[in-house]
């Protein structure tokens, strides 16, 4: 991407302001996570700990099976993300490149599910999961989240930019749909697939209400649930430990984002045309 | 190198009929141009051959086999799209060879065909580039190369040159004919450009509003148009066509009459047609500033400079006539006498708009 040097200084000031506002809580949290509790209370606005300590992290690691909790979170977020992206991709492909009766009606129906609040589906889903014997298991968390209308919407929009003639050329070469999807469509919508995937991953990684309904055993907990254990529990809020958990919770999505961000920028789907 | 045959083919989208009762045989190895204004059904016809559109009713045969339900991939068709449809994420060589690799053509065979195509289309130095780094003309050649290496029995082109500038179009046209002479597939080419059609075609199939108007050689389409639409669509500026009253040995415009040659009056009498339209191409009209025998009188409205000739627009009894002249001495508002060349005239039935044919003694008008 070309840098536009003519962007004026006032704009830069505004951007810098926004960045400060956005990064402030993160810096604040990281700082506190390395402070003893008294220091955190007394010098709340001093971001850099005067007596840095790892004791908050130690408390967390000693009181809970952190590896298990991180891996629970990871399994749920990864499985949910992969399935949502995969099913959204298939559905979007069908909605864009197939012609069938009632296509628009079906699409409209699917998209309208976006507007159904979670609290409406929560109880029926919970009953179903417990009937299936999946209560208190990560699979119970995963199962109702294998498809997502938002993903269909986003990928469909992206696939619509692919000229139909590309698909027709492939059909003339006797390519089947699986091959067209994998070798033609997927490379062209990769930025959309990646950003949709990251979006799903972060949502699932941070999800609280649904896992808290399903998961009872501490060993089955996810990171947001573990975080909750240090806030407003009977012994009062141990918020320095909570910040340490928050920092650990942040690291993995942040790393993933940094790894994949180059795919998010820019799309070149239509550049082979004319 | 197989024949394609349409039998009573109809195509409609909902209630709109885009192709009506198409009967057409495309001979093996010939270059057939589907010509017509936009929305005439020519592209749909081509896409039906490729299997990209269903046939609403009727049958299409390719190599004597009914193909209505044969999937595109099984028809052995190579197609060049108007937008070239190159895969944006593949470089030139991958774009050209991808289809072959999928179809498991042996690697040395792919290499042989690809090198031949790259050589012929002068693409060698660009073979590692992505489509976005190529010019329009280069992309068009890559699309052509990709279709050529497939060595299909049928070669379909959907307005392949319409995105090129005028000079490039002329050279690409020649290239295309050269390629076809080499491989001799059955070639069907869609265009709205009559110059392209005249220069490339073995035969032209002219379509209008979903109906086939005429199928014949470029010469016959030009000199022996089957109906008024063909007569006016082919040729630029278009043919002058006006309704006339037929008298025994002459035709009458609003008030002036033109004497017919004995051949023509005999021919008209034989056909027994009464309500006729008279047609003459602008280049077959002689102009004069002084009265000449058997001419019509009018005045010049304006003159268009075409470079190698002038288009003279005239008002003759309220009708606008166009004539071509190499001389620049025609000036607006002057009186002019026009004389259509007797052996170059056309006659059409006013109701059916069909040609009434030509006197036998005239050879095909060249």
Coordinates of C-alpha atoms in Angstrom, one line a residue:
Chain A
X1 CA 0.0 0.0 0.0
X2 CA 1.2 3.5 -0.8
X3 CA 1.5 5.9 2.0
X4 CA -0.3 9.1 1.4
X5 CA 2.0 11.8 2.6
X6 CA -0.5 14.5 2.1
X7 CA -2.6 13.4 5.0
X8 CA -2.5 16.5 7.1
X9 CA -1.1 17.0 10.6
X10 CA -4.5 17.6 12.3
X11 CA -5.5 14.2 11.0
X12 CA -2.4 12.6 12.4
X13 CA -3.1 14.2 15.8
X14 CA -6.6 12.7 15.8
X15 CA -5.3 9.3 14.9
X16 CA -2.6 9.5 17.6
X17 CA -5.3 10.4 20.1
X18 CA -7.4 7.4 19.0
X19 CA -4.5 5.1 19.4
X20 CA -3.7 6.4 22.9
X21 CA -7.3 5.8 23.9
X22 CA -7.3 2.3 22.4
X23 CA -4.0 1.2 23.8
X24 CA -4.4 2.8 27.3
X25 CA -6.3 -0.1 28.9
X26 CA -3.9 -2.6 27.5
X27 CA -0.9 -0.8 28.8
X28 CA -2.7 -0.3 32.1
X29 CA -3.5 -4.0 32.4
X30 CA 0.0 -5.2 31.5
X31 CA 1.4 -2.7 34.1
X32 CA -0.9 -3.8 36.9
X33 CA -0.3 -7.5 36.2
X34 CA 3.4 -7.0 37.2
X35 CA 2.6 -5.0 40.4
X36 CA 2.0 -6.2 43.9
X37 CA -1.6 -5.5 45.1
X38 CA -0.8 -2.5 47.4
X39 CA 1.3 -0.9 44.7
X40 CA -1.5 -1.3 42.3
X41 CA -3.9 0.5 44.6
X42 CA -1.5 3.2 45.7
X43 CA 0.1 4.1 42.3
X44 CA -2.7 3.2 40.0
X45 CA -1.7 5.7 37.3
X46 CA 1.9 4.8 37.4
X47 CA 2.0 2.4 34.5
X48 CA 5.5 1.1 35.0
X49 CA 5.7 -1.0 38.1
X50 CA 8.3 0.3 40.6
X51 CA 8.8 -3.2 42.1
X52 CA 8.0 -5.5 39.3
X53 CA 6.9 -8.9 40.4
X54 CA 5.7 -12.2 38.9
X55 CA 3.6 -13.1 41.9
X56 CA 0.3 -12.5 40.2
X57 CA 1.2 -14.9 37.5
X58 CA 2.4 -17.4 40.1
X59 CA -0.9 -17.2 42.0
X60 CA -2.7 -17.9 38.8
X61 CA -0.5 -20.8 37.8
X62 CA -0.5 -22.3 41.3
X63 CA -4.3 -22.1 41.9
X64 CA -5.5 -23.4 38.5
X65 CA -4.4 -25.9 35.8
X66 CA -3.5 -23.1 33.4
X67 CA -2.3 -25.3 30.6
X68 CA -5.6 -27.2 30.6
X69 CA -7.6 -24.0 30.7
X70 CA -5.6 -22.4 27.8
X71 CA -5.9 -25.6 25.8
X72 CA -9.7 -25.7 26.4
X73 CA -10.0 -22.2 25.2
X74 CA -7.8 -22.9 22.2
X75 CA -9.7 -26.1 21.2
X76 CA -13.1 -24.3 21.4
X77 CA -12.0 -21.2 19.6
X78 CA -10.1 -23.1 16.9
X79 CA -12.8 -25.6 16.2
X80 CA -15.5 -23.0 16.2
X81 CA -13.6 -20.8 13.9
X82 CA -12.6 -23.5 11.4
X83 CA -16.2 -24.8 11.2
X84 CA -17.8 -21.4 10.9
X85 CA -15.4 -20.4 8.2
X86 CA -15.8 -23.7 6.4
X87 CA -19.6 -23.7 6.5
X88 CA -19.8 -20.0 5.7
X89 CA -17.5 -20.6 2.7
X90 CA -19.7 -23.5 1.3
X91 CA -22.9 -21.6 1.9
X92 CA -21.6 -18.4 0.4
X93 CA -20.3 -20.3 -2.7
X94 CA -23.7 -21.8 -3.2
X95 CA -25.5 -18.5 -2.8
X96 CA -23.2 -16.7 -5.3
X97 CA -22.5 -19.4 -7.9
X98 CA -25.5 -21.7 -7.9
X99 CA -29.0 -21.0 -9.2
X100 CA -31.8 -22.6 -7.3
X101 CA -35.4 -21.9 -6.5
X102 CA -35.9 -19.8 -3.4
X103 CA -32.3 -18.8 -3.2
X104 CA -32.9 -15.2 -2.2
X105 CA -35.6 -16.2 0.3
X106 CA -33.3 -18.7 1.9
X107 CA -30.5 -16.2 2.1
X108 CA -32.8 -13.6 3.6
X109 CA -33.9 -16.2 6.2
X110 CA -30.4 -17.1 7.1
X111 CA -29.3 -13.5 7.4
X112 CA -32.3 -12.6 9.6
X113 CA -31.0 -15.1 12.2
X114 CA -28.3 -12.5 12.9
X115 CA -30.9 -10.4 14.6
X116 CA -32.1 -13.1 17.0
X117 CA -30.7 -12.2 20.4
X118 CA -28.5 -14.8 22.1
X119 CA -30.8 -14.8 25.1
X120 CA -33.6 -16.3 23.0
X121 CA -31.6 -19.3 21.8
X122 CA -29.6 -19.8 25.0
X123 CA -32.1 -21.9 27.0
X124 CA -33.3 -24.2 24.1
X125 CA -29.6 -24.7 23.2
X126 CA -28.7 -25.5 26.8
X127 CA -31.6 -28.0 27.1
X128 CA -30.5 -29.7 23.9
X129 CA -26.9 -29.9 24.9
X130 CA -27.7 -31.3 28.3
X131 CA -30.0 -33.9 26.6
X132 CA -27.2 -34.9 24.4
X133 CA -25.1 -35.4 27.5
X134 CA -22.6 -32.7 26.5
X135 CA -23.1 -30.5 29.5
X136 CA -19.8 -29.6 31.2
X137 CA -17.8 -30.4 28.1
X138 CA -16.0 -28.3 25.6
X139 CA -17.9 -30.1 22.8
X140 CA -21.1 -28.8 24.4
X141 CA -19.7 -25.3 24.0
X142 CA -18.6 -26.0 20.4
X143 CA -21.6 -27.8 19.0
X144 CA -24.2 -25.0 18.6
X145 CA -21.5 -22.7 17.1
X146 CA -20.5 -24.6 13.9
X147 CA -22.2 -22.1 11.5
X148 CA -22.7 -18.4 11.5
X149 CA -24.8 -16.2 9.2
X150 CA -22.4 -13.3 9.6
X151 CA -19.7 -15.4 8.0
X152 CA -22.1 -16.3 5.1
X153 CA -22.9 -12.6 4.7
X154 CA -19.2 -11.5 4.7
X155 CA -17.9 -14.2 2.4
X156 CA -20.9 -13.9 0.0
X157 CA -20.1 -10.2 -0.4
X158 CA -16.5 -11.0 -1.1
X159 CA -17.3 -13.8 -3.6
X160 CA -19.7 -11.5 -5.5
X161 CA -16.7 -9.5 -6.6
X162 CA -15.4 -12.6 -8.5
X163 CA -16.4 -12.3 -12.2
X164 CA -18.7 -15.2 -13.1
X165 CA -16.6 -15.8 -16.2
X166 CA -13.7 -17.2 -14.1
X167 CA -16.0 -19.9 -12.8
X168 CA -17.3 -20.5 -16.3
X169 CA -13.7 -20.9 -17.7
X170 CA -13.1 -23.5 -15.0
X171 CA -16.3 -25.3 -15.8
X172 CA -15.3 -25.5 -19.4
X173 CA -12.1 -27.1 -18.3
X174 CA -14.1 -29.8 -16.6
X175 CA -13.3 -28.6 -13.1
X176 CA -15.6 -29.8 -10.3
X177 CA -16.9 -27.5 -7.6
X178 CA -14.5 -28.7 -4.9
X179 CA -11.6 -27.8 -7.2
X180 CA -13.1 -24.5 -8.2
X181 CA -13.6 -23.6 -4.6
X182 CA -10.1 -24.6 -3.5
X183 CA -8.0 -23.4 -6.5
X184 CA -10.0 -20.5 -7.9
X185 CA -12.4 -19.0 -5.3
X186 CA -10.4 -19.5 -2.1
X187 CA -7.2 -17.8 -3.3
X188 CA -9.3 -14.8 -4.5
X189 CA -11.3 -14.4 -1.3
X190 CA -8.4 -15.2 1.1
X191 CA -8.4 -11.7 2.7
X192 CA -12.1 -12.0 3.5
X193 CA -11.7 -15.6 4.8
X194 CA -8.8 -14.6 7.0
X195 CA -10.4 -11.5 8.5
X196 CA -13.7 -13.4 9.0
X197 CA -11.7 -16.2 10.7
X198 CA -9.8 -13.8 13.0
X199 CA -13.1 -12.2 13.9
X200 CA -14.7 -15.5 14.8
X201 CA -11.6 -16.6 16.7
X202 CA -11.6 -13.5 18.9
X203 CA -15.3 -13.7 19.6
X204 CA -15.1 -17.3 20.6
X205 CA -11.9 -16.8 22.6
X206 CA -13.5 -14.1 24.7
X207 CA -16.9 -15.7 24.9
X208 CA -18.3 -15.8 28.4
X209 CA -22.1 -16.4 28.8
X210 CA -22.4 -19.6 26.8
X211 CA -19.4 -21.4 28.3
X212 CA -20.4 -20.3 31.8
X213 CA -23.7 -22.0 31.3
X214 CA -22.2 -25.2 30.0
X215 CA -18.9 -25.6 31.9
X216 CA -19.1 -26.5 35.6
X217 CA -15.8 -28.2 36.4
X218 CA -12.9 -25.8 36.9
X219 CA -10.7 -28.0 34.7
X220 CA -13.1 -27.5 31.8
X221 CA -13.0 -23.8 32.1
X222 CA -11.9 -21.3 29.5
X223 CA -9.8 -18.3 30.1
X224 CA -12.6 -15.7 30.4
X225 CA -14.2 -18.0 33.1
X226 CA -10.9 -18.3 34.9
X227 CA -10.6 -14.5 34.8
X228 CA -14.0 -14.2 36.5
X229 CA -12.8 -16.3 39.4
X230 CA -10.6 -13.5 40.6
X231 CA -13.2 -10.8 40.3
X232 CA -15.8 -10.2 43.0
X233 CA -15.5 -13.7 44.4
X234 CA -16.1 -13.9 48.2
X235 CA -12.6 -12.8 49.1
X236 CA -13.0 -9.5 47.3
X237 CA -11.5 -8.7 43.9
X238 CA -7.9 -9.7 43.4
X239 CA -7.6 -7.5 40.4
X240 CA -3.8 -7.8 39.9
X241 CA -4.2 -11.5 39.4
X242 CA -7.2 -10.8 37.2
X243 CA -5.0 -8.5 35.1
X244 CA -2.4 -11.3 34.8
X245 CA -5.1 -13.6 33.5
X246 CA -6.3 -10.9 31.1
X247 CA -2.7 -10.5 29.7
X248 CA -2.4 -14.2 29.1
X249 CA -5.9 -14.2 27.5
X250 CA -4.7 -11.4 25.2
X251 CA -1.5 -12.9 24.0
X252 CA -2.7 -15.7 21.7
X253 CA -5.3 -13.7 19.7
X254 CA -2.8 -10.9 19.4
X255 CA -0.1 -13.2 18.1
X256 CA -2.5 -14.7 15.6
X257 CA -3.6 -11.3 14.4
X258 CA 0.0 -10.2 13.9
X259 CA 0.7 -13.4 11.9
X260 CA -2.3 -13.1 9.6
X261 CA -2.7 -9.3 9.3
X262 CA -1.0 -9.2 5.9
X263 CA -3.8 -11.2 4.4
X264 CA -6.4 -8.8 5.7
X265 CA -5.0 -5.9 3.8
X266 CA -6.1 -5.5 0.2
X267 CA -7.8 -7.8 -2.2
X268 CA -7.0 -8.4 -5.8
X269 CA -10.0 -10.4 -6.9
X270 CA -10.8 -8.4 -10.0
X271 CA -7.4 -7.6 -11.4
X272 CA -7.3 -10.4 -14.0
X273 CA -10.2 -8.8 -15.8
X274 CA -9.7 -6.5 -18.8
Chain B
X1 CA -13.3 -30.1 -36.0
X2 CA -16.9 -31.1 -35.6
X3 CA -20.2 -29.7 -36.8
X4 CA -22.6 -27.8 -34.5
X5 CA -26.3 -27.9 -35.3
X6 CA -29.2 -26.0 -33.8
X7 CA -32.7 -27.4 -34.3
X8 CA -35.7 -25.2 -33.4
X9 CA -33.8 -23.8 -30.4
X10 CA -35.6 -21.4 -28.1
X11 CA -34.2 -19.7 -25.1
X12 CA -36.1 -17.6 -22.6
X13 CA -35.5 -16.1 -19.2
X14 CA -38.9 -16.1 -17.6
X15 CA -41.2 -14.5 -20.1
X16 CA -38.5 -12.8 -22.1
X17 CA -37.6 -14.8 -25.2
X18 CA -34.0 -14.1 -26.1
X19 CA -33.5 -16.7 -28.9
X20 CA -36.5 -17.7 -31.1
X21 CA -36.6 -20.8 -33.2
X22 CA -33.0 -20.9 -34.2
X23 CA -32.1 -23.3 -36.9
X24 CA -28.4 -23.2 -37.9
X25 CA -25.7 -25.5 -38.9
X26 CA -22.1 -24.5 -38.2
X27 CA -19.9 -26.6 -40.5
X28 CA -16.8 -28.3 -39.2
X29 CA -13.7 -26.2 -39.4
X30 CA -15.5 -23.0 -40.6
X31 CA -15.3 -19.6 -39.0
X32 CA -18.9 -18.6 -38.3
X33 CA -19.5 -15.1 -37.0
X34 CA -22.6 -14.4 -34.9
X35 CA -23.3 -10.8 -35.6
X36 CA -25.9 -8.4 -34.4
X37 CA -26.7 -5.4 -32.2
X38 CA -26.5 -5.8 -28.4
X39 CA -29.3 -7.8 -26.9
X40 CA -29.9 -9.8 -30.1
X41 CA -29.3 -13.2 -28.5
X42 CA -25.9 -13.8 -30.1
X43 CA -24.0 -14.2 -26.9
X44 CA -26.7 -16.4 -25.4
X45 CA -26.4 -18.6 -28.5
X46 CA -22.7 -19.0 -28.0
X47 CA -23.1 -19.7 -24.4
X48 CA -25.6 -22.4 -25.2
X49 CA -23.0 -24.1 -27.4
X50 CA -20.6 -23.9 -24.4
X51 CA -23.2 -25.4 -22.1
X52 CA -23.2 -22.3 -19.9
X53 CA -26.9 -21.7 -20.6
X54 CA -29.6 -24.2 -20.7
X55 CA -31.7 -24.7 -23.9
X56 CA -35.4 -23.8 -23.2
X57 CA -36.6 -26.0 -26.0
X58 CA -35.3 -27.5 -29.2
X59 CA -32.0 -29.3 -29.6
X60 CA -28.3 -28.6 -30.1
X61 CA -26.2 -31.3 -31.7
X62 CA -22.4 -31.3 -31.6
X63 CA -20.8 -33.9 -33.8
X64 CA -24.2 -35.5 -34.3
X65 CA -24.7 -36.0 -30.6
X66 CA -27.5 -34.2 -28.8
X67 CA -25.8 -32.1 -26.1
X68 CA -28.7 -30.3 -24.4
X69 CA -27.8 -31.8 -21.1
X70 CA -24.1 -32.5 -21.6
X71 CA -22.0 -30.5 -19.0
X72 CA -19.7 -27.8 -20.3
X73 CA -16.6 -29.7 -19.3
X74 CA -17.5 -32.7 -21.5
X75 CA -18.0 -30.7 -24.7
X76 CA -14.4 -30.2 -25.6
X77 CA -15.0 -26.5 -26.1
X78 CA -12.3 -23.7 -25.7
X79 CA -13.7 -20.3 -25.1
X80 CA -12.3 -16.8 -25.0
X81 CA -14.4 -14.4 -22.9
X82 CA -14.9 -10.7 -23.5
X83 CA -13.3 -9.8 -20.2
X84 CA -10.6 -12.6 -20.8
X85 CA -11.4 -14.2 -17.5
X86 CA -7.8 -14.8 -16.5
X87 CA -7.2 -16.2 -13.1
X88 CA -5.9 -13.1 -11.2
X89 CA -3.8 -15.2 -8.8
X90 CA -2.0 -17.2 -11.4
X91 CA 0.8 -16.1 -13.6
X92 CA 0.7 -16.3 -17.4
X93 CA 2.1 -19.8 -17.7
X94 CA -0.2 -21.2 -14.9
X95 CA -3.2 -19.5 -16.5
X96 CA -2.4 -21.2 -19.8
X97 CA -1.6 -24.6 -18.4
X98 CA -4.0 -24.9 -15.5
X99 CA -6.8 -26.5 -17.5
X100 CA -4.4 -29.0 -19.1
X101 CA -3.0 -30.0 -15.8
X102 CA -6.4 -30.6 -14.3
X103 CA -7.2 -32.8 -17.3
X104 CA -4.1 -34.8 -16.8
X105 CA -2.5 -34.0 -20.1
X106 CA 1.1 -35.5 -20.0
X107 CA 3.6 -32.9 -18.9
X108 CA 5.8 -33.0 -22.1
X109 CA 2.6 -32.5 -24.2
X110 CA 1.6 -29.5 -22.0
X111 CA 5.1 -28.1 -22.5
X112 CA 5.1 -28.6 -26.2
X113 CA 1.7 -27.0 -26.7
X114 CA 2.4 -24.1 -24.3
X115 CA 5.7 -23.2 -25.9
X116 CA 4.1 -23.2 -29.4
X117 CA 1.4 -21.0 -28.2
X118 CA 3.7 -18.6 -26.3
X119 CA 5.9 -18.4 -29.4
X120 CA 3.0 -17.7 -31.7
X121 CA 1.5 -15.1 -29.5
X122 CA 4.8 -13.5 -28.5
X123 CA 4.2 -14.0 -24.8
X124 CA 7.4 -15.7 -23.9
X125 CA 8.9 -12.8 -22.0
X126 CA 5.8 -12.3 -20.0
X127 CA 5.2 -15.9 -18.9
X128 CA 5.9 -15.3 -15.2
X129 CA 3.8 -12.2 -14.9
X130 CA 0.5 -11.9 -13.2
X131 CA -2.5 -10.7 -15.3
X132 CA -2.5 -7.4 -13.4
X133 CA 1.0 -6.6 -14.8
X134 CA -0.1 -7.1 -18.4
X135 CA -1.5 -4.6 -20.9
X136 CA -5.0 -5.2 -22.3
X137 CA -3.5 -6.6 -25.6
X138 CA -1.3 -9.0 -23.7
X139 CA -4.1 -10.2 -21.5
X140 CA -6.2 -10.8 -24.6
X141 CA -3.3 -12.9 -26.1
X142 CA -3.0 -14.9 -22.9
X143 CA -6.7 -15.7 -23.0
X144 CA -6.2 -16.7 -26.6
X145 CA -3.2 -18.9 -25.8
X146 CA -5.1 -20.6 -23.0
X147 CA -7.9 -21.4 -25.5
X148 CA -5.5 -22.5 -28.2
X149 CA -3.5 -25.0 -26.0
X150 CA -6.7 -26.8 -25.1
X151 CA -6.9 -28.0 -28.7
X152 CA -10.6 -28.4 -28.4
X153 CA -12.9 -29.3 -31.3
X154 CA -14.7 -26.1 -30.9
X155 CA -13.3 -22.6 -30.5
X156 CA -15.8 -20.0 -29.1
X157 CA -15.0 -16.3 -28.8
X158 CA -17.3 -13.9 -27.1
X159 CA -16.5 -10.4 -28.4
X160 CA -12.8 -11.2 -27.9
X161 CA -11.5 -7.9 -29.3
X162 CA -14.0 -5.4 -28.0
X163 CA -11.7 -4.2 -25.1
X164 CA -8.8 -3.5 -27.4
X165 CA -8.0 -0.2 -29.1
X166 CA -8.6 0.1 -32.8
X167 CA -5.1 -0.6 -34.0
X168 CA -4.6 -3.5 -31.7
X169 CA -7.9 -4.9 -32.9
X170 CA -6.7 -5.0 -36.5
X171 CA -3.5 -7.0 -35.6
X172 CA -5.4 -9.3 -33.1
X173 CA -7.9 -10.0 -35.9
X174 CA -5.2 -11.1 -38.3
X175 CA -3.6 -13.2 -35.5
X176 CA -6.8 -14.9 -34.8
X177 CA -7.4 -15.9 -38.4
X178 CA -3.8 -17.1 -38.6
X179 CA -4.3 -19.3 -35.5
X180 CA -7.5 -20.7 -36.9
X181 CA -5.9 -21.5 -40.2
X182 CA -3.4 -23.6 -38.3
X183 CA -5.7 -25.5 -36.0
X184 CA -9.0 -25.5 -38.0
X185 CA -11.4 -26.0 -35.2
X186 CA -15.0 -25.2 -35.7
X187 CA -14.9 -21.5 -34.7
X188 CA -17.9 -19.5 -33.5
X189 CA -17.2 -15.8 -32.9
X190 CA -19.6 -13.3 -31.5
X191 CA -19.3 -9.7 -32.3
X192 CA -21.3 -6.5 -32.9
X193 CA -18.6 -5.1 -35.1
X194 CA -19.4 -5.6 -38.8
X195 CA -15.9 -4.9 -39.9
X196 CA -14.6 -7.7 -37.7
X197 CA -17.4 -9.9 -39.0
X198 CA -16.6 -9.2 -42.7
X199 CA -12.9 -9.7 -42.3
X200 CA -12.8 -12.8 -40.1
X201 CA -15.9 -14.8 -41.3
X202 CA -16.2 -17.7 -43.6
X203 CA -19.9 -17.2 -43.0
X204 CA -21.9 -14.6 -41.1
X205 CA -25.0 -15.4 -39.1
X206 CA -26.9 -12.2 -38.5
X207 CA -29.3 -12.0 -35.6
X208 CA -31.8 -9.5 -34.5
X209 CA -34.2 -9.6 -31.6
X210 CA -33.5 -13.3 -31.0
X211 CA -34.2 -14.3 -34.6
X212 CA -31.7 -15.4 -37.2
X213 CA -31.9 -12.9 -40.1
X214 CA -29.5 -14.4 -42.6
X215 CA -26.6 -16.8 -42.8
X216 CA -24.3 -16.5 -45.7
X217 CA -20.8 -15.5 -46.9
X218 CA -19.7 -11.9 -46.1
X219 CA -20.0 -11.1 -49.8
X220 CA -23.6 -12.3 -50.0
X221 CA -24.6 -10.7 -46.8
X222 CA -23.3 -7.4 -48.2
X223 CA -24.4 -7.6 -51.8
X224 CA -27.4 -9.9 -51.5
X225 CA -29.0 -9.0 -48.1
X226 CA -32.0 -11.2 -47.3
X227 CA -34.1 -8.5 -45.7
X228 CA -34.1 -4.8 -44.8
X229 CA -32.5 -5.4 -41.4
X230 CA -29.5 -7.1 -42.9
X231 CA -29.3 -4.5 -45.6
X232 CA -29.2 -1.6 -43.2
X233 CA -27.2 -3.3 -40.4
X234 CA -24.3 -4.2 -42.7
X235 CA -22.5 -1.3 -44.3
X236 CA -21.6 2.0 -42.9
X237 CA -23.2 4.5 -43.5
X238 CA -26.2 2.3 -43.8
X239 CA -28.1 1.5 -47.0
X240 CA -30.8 4.0 -48.1
X241 CA -34.2 2.2 -48.0
X242 CA -37.4 3.9 -49.0
X243 CA -40.9 2.7 -49.8
X244 CA -41.9 3.2 -53.5
X245 CA -44.8 2.7 -55.8
X246 CA -44.2 0.2 -58.5
X247 CA -45.1 1.2 -62.0
X248 CA -44.6 -1.0 -65.1
X249 CA -41.1 0.1 -65.9
X250 CA -40.3 2.5 -63.1
X251 CA -40.6 3.2 -59.4
X252 CA -42.1 6.3 -57.9
X253 CA -40.9 8.1 -54.8
X254 CA -43.1 10.8 -53.4
X255 CA -43.4 12.6 -56.7
X256 CA -40.2 11.8 -58.7
X257 CA -39.8 8.6 -60.5
X258 CA -36.8 6.5 -61.4
X259 CA -36.8 4.3 -64.5
X260 CA -35.8 0.7 -63.9
X261 CA -33.5 -1.4 -66.0
X262 CA -35.3 -3.9 -68.2
X263 CA -33.9 -6.7 -66.1
X264 CA -35.3 -5.3 -62.9
X265 CA -38.8 -4.4 -64.3
X266 CA -39.0 -7.9 -65.7
X267 CA -37.9 -9.4 -62.4
X268 CA -40.5 -7.3 -60.4
X269 CA -43.2 -8.3 -62.8
X270 CA -42.3 -12.0 -62.5
X271 CA -42.4 -11.8 -58.7
X272 CA -45.8 -10.0 -58.8
X273 CA -44.8 -7.9 -55.8
X274 CA -46.6 -4.6 -55.5
X275 CA -45.6 -2.8 -52.3
X276 CA -41.9 -2.5 -52.4
X277 CA -39.1 -0.8 -50.6
X278 CA -36.2 0.4 -52.7
X279 CA -32.6 0.1 -51.4
X280 CA -29.3 1.5 -52.6
X281 CA -26.0 1.7 -50.7
X282 CA -24.4 5.1 -50.3
X283 CA -21.4 4.1 -52.4
X284 CA -23.6 3.1 -55.3
X285 CA -25.1 6.5 -55.9
X286 CA -23.7 8.9 -58.4
X287 CA -24.0 12.6 -57.7
X288 CA -24.2 15.5 -60.1
X289 CA -24.7 19.2 -59.8
X290 CA -26.5 19.4 -63.1
X291 CA -29.6 17.4 -64.1
X292 CA -28.8 14.0 -65.6
X293 CA -31.2 11.6 -67.3
X294 CA -33.1 9.3 -64.8
X295 CA -32.0 11.1 -61.7
X296 CA -33.7 12.4 -58.6
X297 CA -33.5 16.0 -57.5
X298 CA -32.8 17.1 -54.0
X299 CA -30.5 19.3 -51.9
X300 CA -27.5 18.7 -49.7
X301 CA -28.1 19.0 -45.9
X302 CA -24.6 18.4 -44.7
X303 CA -21.3 16.7 -45.5
X304 CA -19.3 14.4 -43.3
X305 CA -15.6 14.0 -43.7
X306 CA -14.6 10.3 -43.5
X307 CA -11.0 10.9 -44.5
X308 CA -10.8 8.9 -47.7
X309 CA -14.3 9.9 -48.8
X310 CA -17.2 12.2 -47.9
X311 CA -20.6 11.2 -46.6
X312 CA -23.1 13.5 -48.3
X313 CA -26.5 13.7 -46.5
X314 CA -29.2 14.9 -48.8
X315 CA -32.9 15.8 -48.5
X316 CA -34.9 14.3 -51.4
X317 CA -38.6 15.0 -51.1
X318 CA -38.4 15.0 -47.3
X319 CA -36.4 11.7 -47.1
X320 CA -32.8 11.7 -45.9
X321 CA -30.5 10.0 -48.4
X322 CA -26.8 9.4 -47.9
X323 CA -24.3 9.1 -50.7
X324 CA -20.5 8.5 -50.6
X325 CA -18.3 10.7 -52.8
X326 CA -14.6 10.9 -53.1
X327 CA -14.9 14.5 -54.2
X328 CA -15.1 17.3 -51.7
X329 CA -17.0 19.7 -54.0
X330 CA -20.4 19.0 -52.4
X331 CA -21.5 21.8 -50.2
X332 CA -24.6 22.2 -48.0
X333 CA -27.7 23.8 -49.4
X334 CA -26.8 23.2 -53.0
X335 CA -29.1 21.4 -55.3
X336 CA -28.0 17.9 -56.2
X337 CA -29.1 15.3 -58.7
X338 CA -28.6 11.7 -57.7
X339 CA -28.5 8.6 -59.8
X340 CA -28.6 5.2 -58.2
X341 CA -26.6 2.7 -60.3
X342 CA -29.1 0.5 -62.0
X343 CA -27.4 -2.8 -61.3
X344 CA -26.8 -2.1 -57.6
X345 CA -30.3 -1.6 -56.4
X346 CA -32.2 -3.8 -53.9
X347 CA -35.9 -4.4 -53.6
X348 CA -37.7 -5.6 -50.5
X349 CA -41.3 -6.5 -49.7
X350 CA -42.7 -3.7 -47.5
X351 CA -44.7 -6.0 -45.3
X352 CA -42.3 -8.9 -44.8
X353 CA -39.2 -6.8 -45.3
X354 CA -37.7 -9.8 -47.1
X355 CA -35.8 -9.3 -50.3
X356 CA -37.6 -10.1 -53.5
X357 CA -34.4 -11.5 -55.0
X358 CA -32.4 -10.2 -57.9
X359 CA -32.7 -10.5 -61.7
X360 CA -30.9 -13.6 -62.9
X361 CA -28.8 -11.8 -65.4
X362 CA -27.1 -9.9 -62.6
X363 CA -24.2 -11.9 -61.1
X364 CA -23.8 -11.5 -57.4
X365 CA -23.3 -7.9 -57.7
X366 CA -19.6 -7.5 -57.3

